[in-house]
Amino acid sequence: MVNSDQEQAEVISACLLAGRILVENGSEISRAVDTMERIAKNAGMDSVQLFVTVTGIMLSVDNQPNAQVAGISHRTIDLDKVARVNELSREFAVHKIKLSQMVSRLDEIDNNTPTFPFWQKLLASGLLSAVLLIVFTKEFIDAPAGFVIGAIGYAVFYFFNRQFKVQFISEFFASLVIGILAALAVKLGLGVYLDNIIIGGVMPLVPGVPITNAVRDTVAGNLISGPARAVEALLSSIAIGCGIVCVLHFL
C-alpha cells in the first residue's frame, strides 16, 4: 500500500512518465494503459483511473481532488524505448527494482536512450527500398536504383523533419525528390521501370506502424485514439501520394 502523499506522487509520476514514453514512441494505447495500471497496482495503488489518447494522458486517484495530466506534443517510432519501458515494468513487478529506481531509469530511457547514427539509418532505408522493390515487383533490375533513391529520399525526409518539425511536409518533399530521381534514373538508363523504382523508394516513408496501431486501437475499443491515428496515417499517405503525383503530372 502507498502510505504517504509523497509515495503516491511518486507512483503517479512513474505512471505518467511510462505512459508518455510509450505513446510518444509508437506503442498502441492499450499497451500504455496496461503498463500504467500494472505499475500502479504493483506499487500498491489499486484505485487509479486512466484516460489515454495520442495527445495526452489523464490520471486520477480515488479520494484525491485533482487529476494529473501529461501532454504529448510529438510522436515518433522508437520501439527500443517501448521495449525498455516494458522490461522495466516487469522488473518492478517482480520487485527487482524499487519505485525510485524505476522513476530514475524511466527518465534515463526518455532522455538518454542511444539511437542509430544517421549513416546506419540511411543504409537501412536503402536496403528496405531495394528488398521491398524486389518483393513487390518480382524484378531485380531496378534494385540498385531503388537502393540509392530510397536512401536519398529518407535523407530528404530527415533533413526537412529536423528543420520544420512537420511530418507531412517532410514526407511530401521526400516523395517529390524520389519521383524526380526515379524519372531521371529511367531517362538516363540507370533504371528500367519507373513505377517499380517509385514503389521501392517510398517504402521507408510509408506509415506502417501508425496504420497497425490505428487498427489495434480501434479493435480494442479506443474510439478516439484509433480514428485519430488512422487520420494521421491517411494524411501521411496523402502527402506521399501528392509528391509522386506532382512529378508524374509533368512527365
PDB file of C-alpha atoms in Angstrom:
ATOM      1  CA  MET A   1       0.000   0.000   0.000  1.00  0.00           C
ATOM      2  CA  VAL A   2       1.012   3.603  -0.627  1.00  0.00           C
ATOM      3  CA  ASN A   3       1.426   5.138   2.811  1.00  0.00           C
ATOM      4  CA  SER A   4       2.082   8.814   2.163  1.00  0.00           C
ATOM      5  CA  ASP A   5       1.307  11.629  -0.218  1.00  0.00           C
ATOM      6  CA  GLN A   6       4.937  11.654  -1.333  1.00  0.00           C
ATOM      7  CA  GLU A   7       4.841   7.972  -2.259  1.00  0.00           C
ATOM      8  CA  GLN A   8       1.552   8.488  -4.061  1.00  0.00           C
ATOM      9  CA  ALA A   9       3.012  11.381  -6.037  1.00  0.00           C
ATOM     10  CA  GLU A  10       5.991   9.214  -6.989  1.00  0.00           C
ATOM     11  CA  VAL A  11       3.710   6.429  -8.238  1.00  0.00           C
ATOM     12  CA  ILE A  12       1.682   8.903 -10.296  1.00  0.00           C
ATOM     13  CA  SER A  13       4.883  10.396 -11.718  1.00  0.00           C
ATOM     14  CA  ALA A  14       6.139   6.930 -12.704  1.00  0.00           C
ATOM     15  CA  CYS A  15       2.824   6.010 -14.358  1.00  0.00           C
ATOM     16  CA  LEU A  16       2.586   9.243 -16.346  1.00  0.00           C
ATOM     17  CA  LEU A  17       6.214   9.115 -17.453  1.00  0.00           C
ATOM     18  CA  ALA A  18       5.972   5.470 -18.555  1.00  0.00           C
ATOM     19  CA  GLY A  19       2.722   6.117 -20.413  1.00  0.00           C
ATOM     20  CA  ARG A  20       4.076   9.206 -22.145  1.00  0.00           C
ATOM     21  CA  ILE A  21       7.214   7.423 -23.330  1.00  0.00           C
ATOM     22  CA  LEU A  22       5.154   4.547 -24.710  1.00  0.00           C
ATOM     23  CA  VAL A  23       2.652   6.696 -26.608  1.00  0.00           C
ATOM     24  CA  GLU A  24       5.322   9.075 -27.934  1.00  0.00           C
ATOM     25  CA  ASN A  25       7.393   6.218 -29.352  1.00  0.00           C
ATOM     26  CA  GLY A  26       4.840   4.134 -31.216  1.00  0.00           C
ATOM     27  CA  SER A  27       3.058   1.975 -28.648  1.00  0.00           C
ATOM     28  CA  GLU A  28      -0.622   1.237 -29.027  1.00  0.00           C
ATOM     29  CA  ILE A  29      -2.884   2.829 -26.404  1.00  0.00           C
ATOM     30  CA  SER A  30      -3.932  -0.470 -24.830  1.00  0.00           C
ATOM     31  CA  ARG A  31      -0.295  -1.315 -24.077  1.00  0.00           C
ATOM     32  CA  ALA A  32       0.268   2.072 -22.459  1.00  0.00           C
ATOM     33  CA  VAL A  33      -2.864   1.732 -20.305  1.00  0.00           C
ATOM     34  CA  ASP A  34      -1.966  -1.810 -19.256  1.00  0.00           C
ATOM     35  CA  THR A  35       1.603  -0.827 -18.333  1.00  0.00           C
ATOM     36  CA  MET A  36       0.446   2.168 -16.274  1.00  0.00           C
ATOM     37  CA  GLU A  37      -2.162   0.084 -14.444  1.00  0.00           C
ATOM     38  CA  ARG A  38       0.403  -2.611 -13.640  1.00  0.00           C
ATOM     39  CA  ILE A  39       2.898  -0.072 -12.306  1.00  0.00           C
ATOM     40  CA  ALA A  40       0.234   1.480 -10.064  1.00  0.00           C
ATOM     41  CA  LYS A  41      -1.043  -1.903  -8.850  1.00  0.00           C
ATOM     42  CA  ASN A  42       2.440  -3.255  -8.127  1.00  0.00           C
ATOM     43  CA  ALA A  43       3.166  -0.078  -6.166  1.00  0.00           C
ATOM     44  CA  GLY A  44       0.101  -0.716  -4.001  1.00  0.00           C
ATOM     45  CA  MET A  45      -2.265   1.778  -5.631  1.00  0.00           C
ATOM     46  CA  ASP A  46      -5.359  -0.012  -6.940  1.00  0.00           C
ATOM     47  CA  SER A  47      -7.721   2.946  -7.315  1.00  0.00           C
ATOM     48  CA  VAL A  48      -6.323   4.522 -10.486  1.00  0.00           C
ATOM     49  CA  GLN A  49      -8.483   5.877 -13.302  1.00  0.00           C
ATOM     50  CA  LEU A  50      -6.857   6.469 -16.702  1.00  0.00           C
ATOM     51  CA  PHE A  51      -7.807   8.312 -19.854  1.00  0.00           C
ATOM     52  CA  VAL A  52      -5.161   7.979 -22.578  1.00  0.00           C
ATOM     53  CA  THR A  53      -5.155   9.461 -26.080  1.00  0.00           C
ATOM     54  CA  VAL A  54      -2.449  10.145 -28.643  1.00  0.00           C
ATOM     55  CA  THR A  55      -2.175  13.756 -27.448  1.00  0.00           C
ATOM     56  CA  GLY A  56      -2.338  13.390 -23.673  1.00  0.00           C
ATOM     57  CA  ILE A  57      -2.724  11.213 -20.592  1.00  0.00           C
ATOM     58  CA  MET A  58      -5.041  11.904 -17.669  1.00  0.00           C
ATOM     59  CA  LEU A  59      -4.670  10.010 -14.402  1.00  0.00           C
ATOM     60  CA  SER A  60      -6.749  10.321 -11.263  1.00  0.00           C
ATOM     61  CA  VAL A  61      -6.764   8.559  -7.913  1.00  0.00           C
ATOM     62  CA  ASP A  62      -9.863   7.890  -5.843  1.00  0.00           C
ATOM     63  CA  ASN A  63     -10.306  10.208  -2.845  1.00  0.00           C
ATOM     64  CA  GLN A  64      -7.998  12.781  -4.418  1.00  0.00           C
ATOM     65  CA  PRO A  65      -9.464  16.083  -5.647  1.00  0.00           C
ATOM     66  CA  ASN A  66      -7.298  16.675  -8.720  1.00  0.00           C
ATOM     67  CA  ALA A  67      -6.329  14.641 -11.773  1.00  0.00           C
ATOM     68  CA  GLN A  68      -2.775  14.656 -13.135  1.00  0.00           C
ATOM     69  CA  VAL A  69      -2.150  15.271 -16.826  1.00  0.00           C
ATOM     70  CA  ALA A  70       0.819  14.603 -19.123  1.00  0.00           C
ATOM     71  CA  GLY A  71       0.712  16.247 -22.550  1.00  0.00           C
ATOM     72  CA  ILE A  72       2.113  14.539 -25.657  1.00  0.00           C
ATOM     73  CA  SER A  73       3.399  17.068 -28.163  1.00  0.00           C
ATOM     74  CA  HIS A  74       5.258  14.831 -30.603  1.00  0.00           C
ATOM     75  CA  ARG A  75       5.192  11.228 -31.737  1.00  0.00           C
ATOM     76  CA  THR A  76       7.797   9.106 -33.453  1.00  0.00           C
ATOM     77  CA  ILE A  77       8.657   5.429 -33.871  1.00  0.00           C
ATOM     78  CA  ASP A  78      11.256   4.118 -31.424  1.00  0.00           C
ATOM     79  CA  LEU A  79      10.316   0.582 -30.439  1.00  0.00           C
ATOM     80  CA  ASP A  80      13.552   0.235 -28.463  1.00  0.00           C
ATOM     81  CA  LYS A  81      12.156   2.690 -25.899  1.00  0.00           C
ATOM     82  CA  VAL A  82       8.847   0.801 -25.836  1.00  0.00           C
ATOM     83  CA  ALA A  83      10.658  -2.479 -25.151  1.00  0.00           C
ATOM     84  CA  ARG A  84      12.807  -0.879 -22.429  1.00  0.00           C
ATOM     85  CA  VAL A  85       9.778   0.533 -20.603  1.00  0.00           C
ATOM     86  CA  ASN A  86       8.008  -2.832 -20.765  1.00  0.00           C
ATOM     87  CA  GLU A  87      11.079  -4.613 -19.411  1.00  0.00           C
ATOM     88  CA  LEU A  88      11.386  -2.058 -16.610  1.00  0.00           C
ATOM     89  CA  SER A  89       7.739  -2.602 -15.688  1.00  0.00           C
ATOM     90  CA  ARG A  90       8.341  -6.351 -15.463  1.00  0.00           C
ATOM     91  CA  GLU A  91      11.381  -5.837 -13.229  1.00  0.00           C
ATOM     92  CA  PHE A  92       9.308  -3.640 -10.921  1.00  0.00           C
ATOM     93  CA  ALA A  93       6.523  -6.248 -10.841  1.00  0.00           C
ATOM     94  CA  VAL A  94       8.890  -8.945  -9.516  1.00  0.00           C
ATOM     95  CA  HIS A  95      10.473  -6.455  -7.054  1.00  0.00           C
ATOM     96  CA  LYS A  96      13.903  -6.433  -8.708  1.00  0.00           C
ATOM     97  CA  ILE A  97      13.930  -2.626  -8.510  1.00  0.00           C
ATOM     98  CA  LYS A  98      12.334  -0.057  -6.214  1.00  0.00           C
ATOM     99  CA  LEU A  99       9.924   2.671  -7.291  1.00  0.00           C
ATOM    100  CA  SER A 100      12.542   5.412  -7.017  1.00  0.00           C
ATOM    101  CA  GLN A 101      14.927   3.380  -9.183  1.00  0.00           C
ATOM    102  CA  MET A 102      12.222   2.873 -11.790  1.00  0.00           C
ATOM    103  CA  VAL A 103      11.478   6.611 -11.977  1.00  0.00           C
ATOM    104  CA  SER A 104      15.188   7.312 -12.409  1.00  0.00           C
ATOM    105  CA  ARG A 105      15.554   4.698 -15.138  1.00  0.00           C
ATOM    106  CA  LEU A 106      12.407   5.880 -16.909  1.00  0.00           C
ATOM    107  CA  ASP A 107      13.897   9.354 -17.020  1.00  0.00           C
ATOM    108  CA  GLU A 108      17.092   7.865 -18.432  1.00  0.00           C
ATOM    109  CA  ILE A 109      15.123   5.980 -21.106  1.00  0.00           C
ATOM    110  CA  ASP A 110      13.287   9.172 -22.012  1.00  0.00           C
ATOM    111  CA  ASN A 111      16.393  11.320 -22.373  1.00  0.00           C
ATOM    112  CA  ASN A 112      19.436   9.123 -22.898  1.00  0.00           C
ATOM    113  CA  THR A 113      18.412   6.090 -24.950  1.00  0.00           C
ATOM    114  CA  PRO A 114      21.040   5.735 -27.697  1.00  0.00           C
ATOM    115  CA  THR A 115      19.851   5.879 -31.281  1.00  0.00           C
ATOM    116  CA  PHE A 116      21.359   4.679 -34.521  1.00  0.00           C
ATOM    117  CA  PRO A 117      23.735   7.068 -36.300  1.00  0.00           C
ATOM    118  CA  PHE A 118      22.446   8.747 -39.443  1.00  0.00           C
ATOM    119  CA  TRP A 119      24.561   6.663 -41.819  1.00  0.00           C
ATOM    120  CA  GLN A 120      23.072   3.452 -40.461  1.00  0.00           C
ATOM    121  CA  LYS A 121      19.542   4.813 -40.914  1.00  0.00           C
ATOM    122  CA  LEU A 122      20.476   5.797 -44.452  1.00  0.00           C
ATOM    123  CA  LEU A 123      21.845   2.337 -45.202  1.00  0.00           C
ATOM    124  CA  ALA A 124      18.800   0.643 -43.667  1.00  0.00           C
ATOM    125  CA  SER A 125      16.463   2.838 -45.736  1.00  0.00           C
ATOM    126  CA  GLY A 126      18.278   1.912 -48.927  1.00  0.00           C
ATOM    127  CA  LEU A 127      18.181  -1.792 -48.097  1.00  0.00           C
ATOM    128  CA  LEU A 128      14.496  -1.591 -47.213  1.00  0.00           C
ATOM    129  CA  SER A 129      13.727   0.108 -50.517  1.00  0.00           C
ATOM    130  CA  ALA A 130      15.703  -2.402 -52.575  1.00  0.00           C
ATOM    131  CA  VAL A 131      14.376  -5.502 -50.805  1.00  0.00           C
ATOM    132  CA  LEU A 132      10.722  -4.442 -50.865  1.00  0.00           C
ATOM    133  CA  LEU A 133      11.052  -3.395 -54.505  1.00  0.00           C
ATOM    134  CA  ILE A 134      12.078  -6.974 -55.284  1.00  0.00           C
ATOM    135  CA  VAL A 135       9.368  -8.467 -53.064  1.00  0.00           C
ATOM    136  CA  PHE A 136       6.522  -6.412 -54.533  1.00  0.00           C
ATOM    137  CA  THR A 137       7.553  -6.306 -58.192  1.00  0.00           C
ATOM    138  CA  LYS A 138       9.499  -9.575 -58.612  1.00  0.00           C
ATOM    139  CA  GLU A 139      12.101  -7.575 -60.550  1.00  0.00           C
ATOM    140  CA  PHE A 140      15.798  -7.347 -59.651  1.00  0.00           C
ATOM    141  CA  ILE A 141      16.998  -4.989 -62.342  1.00  0.00           C
ATOM    142  CA  ASP A 142      15.822  -1.806 -60.592  1.00  0.00           C
ATOM    143  CA  ALA A 143      17.033  -2.770 -57.103  1.00  0.00           C
ATOM    144  CA  PRO A 144      20.278  -0.712 -57.277  1.00  0.00           C
ATOM    145  CA  ALA A 145      18.371   2.410 -58.341  1.00  0.00           C
ATOM    146  CA  GLY A 146      15.770   1.714 -55.648  1.00  0.00           C
ATOM    147  CA  PHE A 147      18.519   1.422 -53.038  1.00  0.00           C
ATOM    148  CA  VAL A 148      20.115   4.772 -53.889  1.00  0.00           C
ATOM    149  CA  ILE A 149      16.843   6.667 -54.375  1.00  0.00           C
ATOM    150  CA  GLY A 150      15.292   5.216 -51.210  1.00  0.00           C
ATOM    151  CA  ALA A 151      18.311   6.314 -49.177  1.00  0.00           C
ATOM    152  CA  ILE A 152      18.286   9.817 -50.694  1.00  0.00           C
ATOM    153  CA  GLY A 153      14.532  10.105 -50.118  1.00  0.00           C
ATOM    154  CA  TYR A 154      14.966   9.238 -46.450  1.00  0.00           C
ATOM    155  CA  ALA A 155      17.794  11.784 -46.163  1.00  0.00           C
ATOM    156  CA  VAL A 156      15.496  14.488 -47.561  1.00  0.00           C
ATOM    157  CA  PHE A 157      12.743  13.482 -45.136  1.00  0.00           C
ATOM    158  CA  TYR A 158      15.201  13.501 -42.214  1.00  0.00           C
ATOM    159  CA  PHE A 159      16.520  16.958 -43.125  1.00  0.00           C
ATOM    160  CA  PHE A 160      13.107  18.590 -43.574  1.00  0.00           C
ATOM    161  CA  ASN A 161      11.730  16.940 -40.445  1.00  0.00           C
ATOM    162  CA  ARG A 162      14.588  18.324 -38.353  1.00  0.00           C
ATOM    163  CA  GLN A 163      14.166  21.789 -39.851  1.00  0.00           C
ATOM    164  CA  PHE A 164      10.398  22.209 -39.888  1.00  0.00           C
ATOM    165  CA  LYS A 165       9.104  19.584 -37.399  1.00  0.00           C
ATOM    166  CA  VAL A 166       6.075  18.931 -39.645  1.00  0.00           C
ATOM    167  CA  GLN A 167       5.991  15.306 -40.744  1.00  0.00           C
ATOM    168  CA  PHE A 168       3.546  15.735 -43.629  1.00  0.00           C
ATOM    169  CA  ILE A 169       5.609  18.469 -45.295  1.00  0.00           C
ATOM    170  CA  SER A 170       8.731  16.351 -44.899  1.00  0.00           C
ATOM    171  CA  GLU A 171       7.028  13.343 -46.482  1.00  0.00           C
ATOM    172  CA  PHE A 172       5.746  15.449 -49.385  1.00  0.00           C
ATOM    173  CA  PHE A 173       9.169  16.847 -50.275  1.00  0.00           C
ATOM    174  CA  ALA A 174      10.846  13.463 -49.808  1.00  0.00           C
ATOM    175  CA  SER A 175       8.376  11.752 -52.157  1.00  0.00           C
ATOM    176  CA  LEU A 176       8.758  14.638 -54.623  1.00  0.00           C
ATOM    177  CA  VAL A 177      12.534  14.081 -54.700  1.00  0.00           C
ATOM    178  CA  ILE A 178      12.025  10.315 -55.020  1.00  0.00           C
ATOM    179  CA  GLY A 179       9.755  10.810 -58.035  1.00  0.00           C
ATOM    180  CA  ILE A 180      12.171  13.218 -59.726  1.00  0.00           C
ATOM    181  CA  LEU A 181      15.161  10.931 -59.154  1.00  0.00           C
ATOM    182  CA  ALA A 182      13.230   7.872 -60.347  1.00  0.00           C
ATOM    183  CA  ALA A 183      12.280   9.691 -63.572  1.00  0.00           C
ATOM    184  CA  LEU A 184      15.899  10.785 -64.100  1.00  0.00           C
ATOM    185  CA  ALA A 185      17.171   7.266 -63.443  1.00  0.00           C
ATOM    186  CA  VAL A 186      14.900   5.817 -66.128  1.00  0.00           C
ATOM    187  CA  LYS A 187      15.731   8.603 -68.590  1.00  0.00           C
ATOM    188  CA  LEU A 188      19.480   8.128 -68.103  1.00  0.00           C
ATOM    189  CA  GLY A 189      19.246   4.364 -68.420  1.00  0.00           C
ATOM    190  CA  LEU A 190      20.070   3.680 -64.769  1.00  0.00           C
ATOM    191  CA  GLY A 191      16.661   2.104 -64.219  1.00  0.00           C
ATOM    192  CA  VAL A 192      14.037   0.393 -66.360  1.00  0.00           C
ATOM    193  CA  TYR A 193      10.613   0.610 -64.719  1.00  0.00           C
ATOM    194  CA  LEU A 194       9.620   3.969 -63.252  1.00  0.00           C
ATOM    195  CA  ASP A 195       6.753   2.568 -61.190  1.00  0.00           C
ATOM    196  CA  ASN A 196       8.937  -0.086 -59.585  1.00  0.00           C
ATOM    197  CA  ILE A 197      11.613   2.412 -58.544  1.00  0.00           C
ATOM    198  CA  ILE A 198       8.997   4.736 -57.047  1.00  0.00           C
ATOM    199  CA  ILE A 199       7.379   1.844 -55.149  1.00  0.00           C
ATOM    200  CA  GLY A 200      10.713   0.883 -53.615  1.00  0.00           C
ATOM    201  CA  GLY A 201      11.796   4.457 -52.938  1.00  0.00           C
ATOM    202  CA  VAL A 202       8.737   5.460 -50.900  1.00  0.00           C
ATOM    203  CA  MET A 203       8.744   2.359 -48.693  1.00  0.00           C
ATOM    204  CA  PRO A 204      10.786   3.976 -45.849  1.00  0.00           C
ATOM    205  CA  LEU A 205       8.164   6.747 -45.703  1.00  0.00           C
ATOM    206  CA  VAL A 206       5.075   4.525 -45.554  1.00  0.00           C
ATOM    207  CA  PRO A 207       3.335   4.874 -42.126  1.00  0.00           C
ATOM    208  CA  GLY A 208       3.148   1.159 -41.382  1.00  0.00           C
ATOM    209  CA  VAL A 209       3.255   1.359 -37.577  1.00  0.00           C
ATOM    210  CA  PRO A 210       0.609   4.137 -37.319  1.00  0.00           C
ATOM    211  CA  ILE A 211      -1.734   2.131 -39.573  1.00  0.00           C
ATOM    212  CA  THR A 212      -1.218  -1.000 -37.463  1.00  0.00           C
ATOM    213  CA  ASN A 213      -1.753   0.890 -34.208  1.00  0.00           C
ATOM    214  CA  ALA A 214      -4.856   2.598 -35.616  1.00  0.00           C
ATOM    215  CA  VAL A 215      -6.423  -0.794 -36.334  1.00  0.00           C
ATOM    216  CA  ARG A 216      -5.380  -2.280 -32.982  1.00  0.00           C
ATOM    217  CA  ASP A 217      -6.624   0.721 -31.010  1.00  0.00           C
ATOM    218  CA  THR A 218      -9.951   0.714 -32.831  1.00  0.00           C
ATOM    219  CA  VAL A 219     -10.446  -3.019 -32.326  1.00  0.00           C
ATOM    220  CA  ALA A 220      -9.545  -2.615 -28.645  1.00  0.00           C
ATOM    221  CA  GLY A 221     -12.331  -0.031 -28.272  1.00  0.00           C
ATOM    222  CA  ASN A 222     -10.219   3.135 -28.179  1.00  0.00           C
ATOM    223  CA  LEU A 223     -12.574   5.064 -30.439  1.00  0.00           C
ATOM    224  CA  ILE A 224     -10.731   8.358 -30.036  1.00  0.00           C
ATOM    225  CA  SER A 225      -7.121   7.273 -30.469  1.00  0.00           C
ATOM    226  CA  GLY A 226      -7.833   4.670 -33.165  1.00  0.00           C
ATOM    227  CA  PRO A 227      -9.511   7.038 -35.666  1.00  0.00           C
ATOM    228  CA  ALA A 228      -7.052   9.813 -34.748  1.00  0.00           C
ATOM    229  CA  ARG A 229      -4.133   7.597 -35.676  1.00  0.00           C
ATOM    230  CA  ALA A 230      -5.941   6.482 -38.824  1.00  0.00           C
ATOM    231  CA  VAL A 231      -6.328  10.128 -39.881  1.00  0.00           C
ATOM    232  CA  GLU A 232      -2.645  10.753 -39.139  1.00  0.00           C
ATOM    233  CA  ALA A 233      -1.641   7.758 -41.282  1.00  0.00           C
ATOM    234  CA  LEU A 234      -4.036   8.891 -44.023  1.00  0.00           C
ATOM    235  CA  LEU A 235      -2.510  12.377 -44.095  1.00  0.00           C
ATOM    236  CA  SER A 236       0.967  10.846 -44.377  1.00  0.00           C
ATOM    237  CA  SER A 237      -0.214   8.666 -47.262  1.00  0.00           C
ATOM    238  CA  ILE A 238      -1.800  11.664 -48.998  1.00  0.00           C
ATOM    239  CA  ALA A 239       1.402  13.704 -48.588  1.00  0.00           C
ATOM    240  CA  ILE A 240       3.467  10.890 -50.123  1.00  0.00           C
ATOM    241  CA  GLY A 241       0.983  10.412 -52.953  1.00  0.00           C
ATOM    242  CA  CYS A 242       0.811  14.137 -53.723  1.00  0.00           C
ATOM    243  CA  GLY A 243       4.571  14.341 -54.093  1.00  0.00           C
ATOM    244  CA  ILE A 244       4.598  11.467 -56.598  1.00  0.00           C
ATOM    245  CA  VAL A 245       1.568  12.817 -58.496  1.00  0.00           C
ATOM    246  CA  CYS A 246       3.254  16.222 -58.884  1.00  0.00           C
ATOM    247  CA  VAL A 247       6.164  14.527 -60.622  1.00  0.00           C
ATOM    248  CA  LEU A 248       4.074  12.211 -62.820  1.00  0.00           C
ATOM    249  CA  HIS A 249       1.856  15.105 -63.904  1.00  0.00           C
ATOM    250  CA  PHE A 250       4.764  16.872 -65.589  1.00  0.00           C
ATOM    251  CA  LEU A 251       6.363  13.805 -67.220  1.00  0.00           C
TER     252      LEU A 251
END
